[in-house]
Amino acid sequence: MPGLPLVGAQLSAAGGLTNVPDRVAATGAEAVQIFNSNPRMWRSYAYSEDEISAMTSALSDAGVPLFMHSIYLINLSSPDPTLRTRSAEALSQALVLGAKTQAVGVVTHIGSHKGAGFEAAAEWIVAGVGDAQRQAEETLQAAVPLPRLLLENSPGSGSLVGGTLEELARLIAVLPATCGICLDTAHLFAAGIPAHTAEGLEEMVLHLQELDLLSALGLVHLNDSKTPFASGRDRHDNPGEGLIGSDGLSRVVRHPAFRMVPFILEVPGADGHGPDALNVRGVQAMRAASLSRPAPPARPASRQEV
Ligand SMILES: [Zn+2]
């Protein structure tokens, strides 16, 4: 019987990795996601082994799983081979830090094919992921296993890859078994997948089952949306303050299909500096509310059980 899902947050590693456990404690996050380096810069940080082990042991003592998010500049789907090479290198750096910090998963955006089409992009993605994993293994020299690589669904506009569950399934089918997916509720909403309604959520879960994607699911990004349904535009809002709303997000948090994966908030927070204790507690309350629903009447024990 799976317990309740963990509710955590994307938190800043500014000032060094050793600050992360304090920020985890301050927000009440039960899982944490950090960027492996500044998401808008190619140059990656070099963290000392000391700070890596300090953060890792503090998080492990607290029982808080870590997820790493790769930089935004990565485009594994690009028709430009130079950009693909750079993207694979950047992804390998996220995998290396993820391995050293014992991250459960490394999340990456899949990128945009810029009109080249999904078929071409799928080949580039498979090659890029292979290169990134090989480079990371060479760097680590088999000292530690690579974390699972999670491809995130996109808001679906233009030539962004991964805006439909079908595209995610087709990628997972041809990628190594070490790959999975991360679903972002704001991206689902922007891409026109109606998981914010009770009926739409059930349909999506069935669809995930049919496509064999539930077992590939490693993480949910639980974000509300400032931009309208099917707008193709990606702007996250605090849970309950956006167009998805509390009811829509609560149904996702309480759904048994997602009970095995952590939820990570990537939201502006009250002050625009990212998820805060209020956001995290708010979603933990949504989750707890599922316990306060009346339990179904207990079935009488059968003879065999007596
Ligand atoms: Zn996300």
Short mmCIF file of C-alpha atoms and ligand atoms in Angstrom, two decimals:
data_model
loop_
_atom_site.label_atom_id
_atom_site.label_comp_id
_atom_site.label_asym_id
_atom_site.label_seq_id
_atom_site.Cartn_x
_atom_site.Cartn_y
_atom_site.Cartn_z
CA MET A 1 0.00 0.00 0.00
CA PRO A 2 1.80 3.11 -1.16
CA GLY A 3 1.84 6.03 1.27
CA LEU A 4 1.25 9.65 0.46
CA PRO A 5 3.38 11.29 -2.23
CA LEU A 6 6.20 13.59 -1.22
CA VAL A 7 5.65 17.30 -1.82
CA GLY A 8 8.74 19.36 -2.42
CA ALA A 9 10.13 22.30 -4.31
CA GLN A 10 12.64 23.66 -6.76
CA LEU A 11 15.06 25.52 -4.47
CA SER A 12 18.05 27.73 -5.08
CA ALA A 13 21.60 26.49 -4.69
CA ALA A 14 22.87 30.10 -4.70
CA GLY A 15 25.87 30.55 -2.44
CA GLY A 16 26.72 26.86 -2.68
CA LEU A 17 25.23 23.41 -2.30
CA THR A 18 25.62 23.50 1.49
CA ASN A 19 22.79 26.09 1.59
CA VAL A 20 20.30 23.67 0.04
CA PRO A 21 19.48 21.60 3.18
CA ASP A 22 18.71 24.81 5.15
CA ARG A 23 16.34 25.95 2.39
CA VAL A 24 14.72 22.52 2.41
CA ALA A 25 14.13 22.83 6.16
CA ALA A 26 12.84 26.42 5.86
CA THR A 27 10.23 25.53 3.22
CA GLY A 28 9.20 22.17 4.66
CA ALA A 29 10.01 20.50 1.32
CA GLU A 30 9.96 16.68 1.41
CA ALA A 31 11.80 16.42 -1.92
CA VAL A 32 14.01 18.97 -3.62
CA GLN A 33 15.04 19.91 -7.14
CA ILE A 34 18.01 22.15 -7.94
CA PHE A 35 19.67 23.33 -11.15
CA ASN A 36 23.11 21.79 -11.61
CA SER A 37 24.27 25.25 -12.70
CA ASN A 38 22.86 28.60 -13.84
CA PRO A 39 20.07 27.49 -16.22
CA ARG A 40 20.66 30.39 -18.62
CA MET A 41 24.43 29.97 -19.01
CA TRP A 42 26.49 27.30 -20.74
CA ARG A 43 29.38 27.57 -18.28
CA SER A 44 28.88 25.05 -15.50
CA TYR A 45 29.83 25.35 -11.86
CA ALA A 46 32.58 23.26 -10.33
CA TYR A 47 31.46 22.24 -6.87
CA SER A 48 34.01 20.93 -4.38
CA GLU A 49 33.76 17.30 -3.30
CA ASP A 50 33.35 18.60 0.28
CA GLU A 51 30.23 20.62 -0.42
CA ILE A 52 28.80 17.84 -2.56
CA SER A 53 29.15 15.34 0.27
CA ALA A 54 27.92 17.85 2.90
CA MET A 55 24.69 18.47 0.98
CA THR A 56 24.23 14.83 0.06
CA SER A 57 24.57 13.52 3.59
CA ALA A 58 22.34 16.26 5.06
CA LEU A 59 19.58 15.49 2.54
CA SER A 60 19.96 11.77 3.07
CA ASP A 61 19.80 12.19 6.88
CA ALA A 62 16.60 14.20 6.41
CA GLY A 63 15.19 11.55 4.06
CA VAL A 64 14.72 14.13 1.30
CA PRO A 65 15.24 12.85 -2.27
CA LEU A 66 17.10 15.13 -4.67
CA PHE A 67 16.33 15.84 -8.31
CA MET A 68 18.62 17.76 -10.62
CA HIS A 69 17.29 20.01 -13.42
CA SER A 70 19.52 20.56 -16.43
CA ILE A 71 20.02 24.03 -17.95
CA TYR A 72 17.38 25.65 -20.19
CA LEU A 73 19.81 26.18 -23.10
CA ILE A 74 19.85 22.45 -23.87
CA ASN A 75 18.13 21.57 -27.15
CA LEU A 76 18.49 17.87 -27.91
CA SER A 77 16.04 18.28 -30.83
CA SER A 78 17.93 21.02 -32.69
CA PRO A 79 18.72 20.65 -36.41
CA ASP A 80 22.03 22.43 -35.61
CA PRO A 81 24.69 19.78 -34.90
CA THR A 82 26.89 22.22 -32.94
CA LEU A 83 24.02 23.04 -30.60
CA ARG A 84 23.25 19.32 -30.22
CA THR A 85 26.88 18.60 -29.27
CA ARG A 86 26.85 21.42 -26.72
CA SER A 87 23.51 20.19 -25.39
CA ALA A 88 24.80 16.64 -24.89
CA GLU A 89 27.84 18.02 -23.04
CA ALA A 90 25.65 20.18 -20.80
CA LEU A 91 23.35 17.23 -20.12
CA SER A 92 26.33 15.04 -19.22
CA GLN A 93 27.38 17.66 -16.64
CA ALA A 94 23.94 17.49 -15.05
CA LEU A 95 24.16 13.68 -15.00
CA VAL A 96 27.63 13.79 -13.41
CA LEU A 97 26.56 16.14 -10.61
CA GLY A 98 23.36 14.12 -10.25
CA ALA A 99 25.39 10.94 -9.82
CA LYS A 100 27.79 12.52 -7.32
CA THR A 101 24.91 13.92 -5.26
CA GLN A 102 22.95 10.64 -5.43
CA ALA A 103 20.07 12.39 -7.22
CA VAL A 104 17.08 10.17 -7.94
CA GLY A 105 16.60 11.76 -11.34
CA VAL A 106 17.90 14.40 -13.72
CA VAL A 107 15.17 16.37 -15.49
CA THR A 108 15.72 17.86 -18.93
CA HIS A 109 13.64 19.74 -21.45
CA ILE A 110 13.62 18.02 -24.83
CA GLY A 111 13.83 21.13 -26.98
CA SER A 112 12.55 22.34 -30.32
CA HIS A 113 13.05 20.83 -33.77
CA LYS A 114 12.58 24.26 -35.43
CA GLY A 115 10.47 22.81 -38.20
CA ALA A 116 12.58 19.71 -38.94
CA GLY A 117 9.78 17.49 -37.63
CA PHE A 118 9.42 14.92 -34.86
CA GLU A 119 10.95 11.99 -36.79
CA ALA A 120 14.26 13.76 -37.37
CA ALA A 121 14.26 15.14 -33.83
CA ALA A 122 13.67 11.69 -32.31
CA GLU A 123 16.90 10.39 -33.88
CA TRP A 124 18.85 13.41 -32.65
CA ILE A 125 17.40 13.02 -29.15
CA VAL A 126 18.36 9.34 -28.94
CA ALA A 127 21.89 10.13 -30.17
CA GLY A 128 22.23 13.11 -27.80
CA VAL A 129 21.02 11.17 -24.77
CA GLY A 130 23.44 8.34 -25.64
CA ASP A 131 26.33 10.81 -25.96
CA ALA A 132 25.44 12.52 -22.68
CA GLN A 133 25.21 9.23 -20.77
CA ARG A 134 28.49 7.95 -22.27
CA GLN A 135 30.34 11.18 -21.48
CA ALA A 136 29.01 11.16 -17.93
CA GLU A 137 30.08 7.54 -17.44
CA GLU A 138 33.57 8.36 -18.75
CA THR A 139 33.85 11.29 -16.36
CA LEU A 140 32.67 9.24 -13.40
CA GLN A 141 34.71 6.18 -14.41
CA ALA A 142 31.96 3.89 -13.15
CA ALA A 143 32.50 5.13 -9.60
CA VAL A 144 28.78 5.81 -9.15
CA PRO A 145 25.69 4.86 -11.17
CA LEU A 146 23.97 7.48 -13.34
CA PRO A 147 20.64 8.81 -12.13
CA ARG A 148 17.52 8.21 -14.19
CA LEU A 149 17.13 10.75 -16.98
CA LEU A 150 13.63 12.26 -17.04
CA LEU A 151 12.37 13.97 -20.21
CA GLU A 152 9.87 16.70 -19.38
CA ASN A 153 6.66 17.25 -21.35
CA SER A 154 6.59 20.60 -23.17
CA PRO A 155 3.89 23.30 -23.44
CA GLY A 156 3.54 22.05 -26.99
CA SER A 157 3.65 25.23 -29.04
CA GLY A 158 5.43 25.61 -32.36
CA SER A 159 8.02 22.93 -32.86
CA LEU A 160 8.58 22.02 -29.20
CA VAL A 161 8.95 18.25 -28.85
CA GLY A 162 7.00 16.40 -26.15
CA GLY A 163 3.76 18.35 -26.08
CA THR A 164 1.72 15.16 -26.45
CA LEU A 165 1.80 11.91 -24.49
CA GLU A 166 2.21 10.05 -27.81
CA GLU A 167 5.48 11.84 -28.54
CA LEU A 168 6.77 11.08 -25.04
CA ALA A 169 5.81 7.42 -25.48
CA ARG A 170 7.52 7.19 -28.85
CA LEU A 171 10.72 8.60 -27.36
CA ILE A 172 10.62 6.34 -24.29
CA ALA A 173 10.13 3.33 -26.58
CA VAL A 174 13.47 3.98 -28.33
CA LEU A 175 15.52 5.41 -25.44
CA PRO A 176 17.51 3.30 -22.96
CA ALA A 177 15.63 1.88 -19.97
CA THR A 178 17.49 4.40 -17.80
CA CYS A 179 15.19 7.12 -19.20
CA GLY A 180 11.76 8.14 -17.96
CA ILE A 181 9.46 11.14 -18.02
CA CYS A 182 8.56 14.11 -15.84
CA LEU A 183 5.07 15.59 -16.25
CA ASP A 184 4.55 19.29 -15.60
CA THR A 185 0.92 20.22 -14.90
CA ALA A 186 1.33 23.77 -16.27
CA HIS A 187 2.82 22.37 -19.48
CA LEU A 188 -0.03 19.84 -19.82
CA PHE A 189 -2.49 22.73 -19.45
CA ALA A 190 -0.66 24.95 -21.95
CA ALA A 191 -0.43 22.03 -24.39
CA GLY A 192 -4.20 21.51 -24.30
CA ILE A 193 -4.28 18.26 -22.30
CA PRO A 194 -7.28 18.76 -19.97
CA ALA A 195 -5.83 17.14 -16.82
CA HIS A 196 -7.32 20.04 -14.81
CA THR A 197 -10.84 18.59 -15.08
CA ALA A 198 -11.94 15.46 -13.20
CA GLU A 199 -12.87 13.68 -16.42
CA GLY A 200 -9.80 14.86 -18.31
CA LEU A 201 -7.51 13.63 -15.54
CA GLU A 202 -9.05 10.14 -15.62
CA GLU A 203 -8.69 10.07 -19.40
CA MET A 204 -5.07 11.12 -19.16
CA VAL A 205 -4.29 8.43 -16.59
CA LEU A 206 -5.87 5.80 -18.85
CA HIS A 207 -3.90 7.16 -21.76
CA LEU A 208 -0.66 7.02 -19.72
CA GLN A 209 -1.46 3.38 -18.92
CA GLU A 210 -2.19 2.52 -22.55
CA LEU A 211 1.07 4.13 -23.66
CA ASP A 212 3.01 2.34 -20.92
CA LEU A 213 4.08 5.68 -19.51
CA LEU A 214 3.02 5.30 -15.87
CA SER A 215 6.00 3.08 -15.14
CA ALA A 216 8.22 5.65 -16.90
CA LEU A 217 6.93 8.49 -14.74
CA GLY A 218 9.62 9.59 -12.28
CA LEU A 219 8.41 13.01 -11.18
CA VAL A 220 5.54 15.49 -11.40
CA HIS A 221 6.15 19.23 -11.59
CA LEU A 222 3.09 20.59 -9.82
CA ASN A 223 2.59 24.11 -11.15
CA ASP A 224 -0.44 26.30 -11.68
CA SER A 225 -0.62 28.28 -14.91
CA LYS A 226 -0.86 32.03 -15.57
CA THR A 227 -1.51 31.36 -19.25
CA PRO A 228 -4.79 29.96 -20.66
CA PHE A 229 -5.59 26.36 -21.54
CA ALA A 230 -4.09 25.27 -24.89
CA SER A 231 -2.29 28.62 -25.22
CA GLY A 232 1.07 26.94 -25.86
CA ARG A 233 2.57 29.52 -23.51
CA ASP A 234 4.43 28.54 -20.36
CA ARG A 235 4.12 30.77 -17.31
CA HIS A 236 3.89 29.08 -13.93
CA ASP A 237 1.73 30.37 -11.10
CA ASN A 238 1.48 29.50 -7.39
CA PRO A 239 -0.74 26.46 -6.68
CA GLY A 240 -4.36 27.60 -6.48
CA GLU A 241 -3.66 31.12 -7.80
CA GLY A 242 -3.65 30.33 -11.51
CA LEU A 243 -6.05 29.10 -14.18
CA ILE A 244 -5.71 25.41 -13.20
CA GLY A 245 -6.78 26.24 -9.65
CA SER A 246 -6.86 24.35 -6.36
CA ASP A 247 -9.44 21.77 -7.39
CA GLY A 248 -7.54 20.79 -10.52
CA LEU A 249 -4.21 20.48 -8.74
CA SER A 250 -5.71 18.72 -5.70
CA ARG A 251 -7.11 15.97 -7.92
CA VAL A 252 -3.62 15.37 -9.33
CA VAL A 253 -2.01 15.34 -5.87
CA ARG A 254 -4.62 12.87 -4.56
CA HIS A 255 -4.74 10.61 -7.59
CA PRO A 256 -3.56 7.07 -6.74
CA ALA A 257 -1.76 6.83 -10.11
CA PHE A 258 0.75 9.46 -9.00
CA ARG A 259 1.21 8.29 -5.40
CA MET A 260 4.61 6.74 -6.07
CA VAL A 261 6.28 9.85 -7.46
CA PRO A 262 7.28 13.08 -5.73
CA PHE A 263 5.71 16.43 -6.60
CA ILE A 264 8.03 19.37 -7.12
CA LEU A 265 6.74 22.96 -7.17
CA GLU A 266 8.40 25.34 -9.64
CA VAL A 267 6.37 28.42 -8.83
CA PRO A 268 7.05 32.12 -8.25
CA GLY A 269 6.23 32.11 -4.50
CA ALA A 270 4.81 35.11 -2.68
CA ASP A 271 7.81 37.31 -3.46
CA GLY A 272 8.79 36.05 -6.90
CA HIS A 273 11.89 34.29 -5.55
CA GLY A 274 10.57 30.77 -5.97
CA PRO A 275 8.54 28.27 -3.94
CA ASP A 276 8.11 29.18 -0.27
CA ALA A 277 6.80 27.48 2.86
CA LEU A 278 3.27 28.73 2.15
CA ASN A 279 3.17 27.07 -1.29
CA VAL A 280 4.66 23.82 -0.02
CA ARG A 281 2.33 23.64 3.00
CA GLY A 282 -0.63 24.49 0.78
CA VAL A 283 0.00 21.49 -1.44
CA GLN A 284 0.76 19.26 1.55
CA ALA A 285 -2.69 20.29 2.86
CA MET A 286 -4.29 19.33 -0.50
CA ARG A 287 -2.68 15.93 -0.14
CA ALA A 288 -3.71 15.53 3.50
CA ALA A 289 -7.30 16.40 2.62
CA SER A 290 -7.52 13.05 0.83
CA LEU A 291 -7.11 11.36 4.21
CA SER A 292 -9.97 13.27 5.76
CA ARG A 293 -12.44 11.97 3.20
CA PRO A 294 -14.70 9.36 4.76
CA ALA A 295 -13.21 5.89 4.41
CA PRO A 296 -15.31 3.31 2.55
CA PRO A 297 -17.16 0.90 4.86
CA ALA A 298 -14.89 -1.94 5.94
CA ARG A 299 -15.64 -5.27 4.30
CA PRO A 300 -16.31 -8.10 6.73
CA ALA A 301 -13.32 -10.45 6.92
CA SER A 302 -13.73 -13.63 4.91
CA ARG A 303 -13.49 -17.05 6.58
CA GLN A 304 -9.99 -17.67 5.30
CA GLU A 305 -8.75 -14.47 6.87
CA VAL A 306 -10.20 -15.23 10.31
ZN ZN B 1 8.73 21.91 -15.08
#
